[in-house]
């Protein structure tokens, strides 16, 4: 979808230096991104620890 857009805005947790990220973890290449917004508060709903009784 980002490749077909005129402007792509990415909301990020933090901005890091070049080379700090694993290339396999990047979903949208920078050539398709025109704007970055650093978010203030994140709630990672899918990354919760789930345990069960044994």
XYZ file of C-alpha atoms in Angstrom:
54
model
C 0.000 0.000 0.000
C 2.838 2.442 0.767
C 4.226 2.076 -2.746
C 0.954 3.249 -4.284
C 0.464 6.214 -1.921
C 1.447 9.798 -2.700
C 2.502 10.354 0.930
C 3.253 7.670 3.511
C 3.368 8.580 7.210
C 4.908 6.104 9.666
C 4.285 6.250 13.404
C 7.338 4.929 15.244
C 8.229 4.203 18.869
C 11.657 5.803 18.562
C 14.101 6.995 15.909
C 17.388 5.062 15.897
C 20.722 5.419 14.116
C 21.415 3.796 10.756
C 22.370 0.141 11.154
C 20.715 -0.404 14.565
C 17.801 -2.394 13.115
C 17.871 -5.861 11.636
C 16.877 -5.551 7.941
C 14.518 -8.523 8.355
C 12.485 -6.524 10.929
C 11.705 -3.662 8.525
C 8.279 -3.915 6.882
C 8.261 -0.772 4.703
C 11.482 0.381 2.988
C 12.471 4.018 3.563
C 12.065 4.883 -0.122
C 8.278 4.700 0.387
C 8.197 6.803 3.600
C 7.955 10.597 3.425
C 7.073 11.463 7.060
C 7.867 10.043 10.513
C 5.882 10.667 13.678
C 7.268 9.612 17.048
C 4.322 8.284 19.059
C 3.900 9.150 22.719
C 2.118 6.194 24.304
C 2.018 2.634 23.028
C -0.102 -0.264 24.147
C 1.169 -3.485 22.596
C -1.989 -5.557 22.771
C -0.612 -8.591 20.958
C 2.598 -8.779 22.999
C 1.160 -9.867 26.336
C 2.501 -12.748 28.382
C -0.026 -15.582 28.435
C 0.307 -18.392 30.940
C -1.810 -21.385 31.817
C -2.036 -23.699 34.771
C -0.135 -26.964 34.428
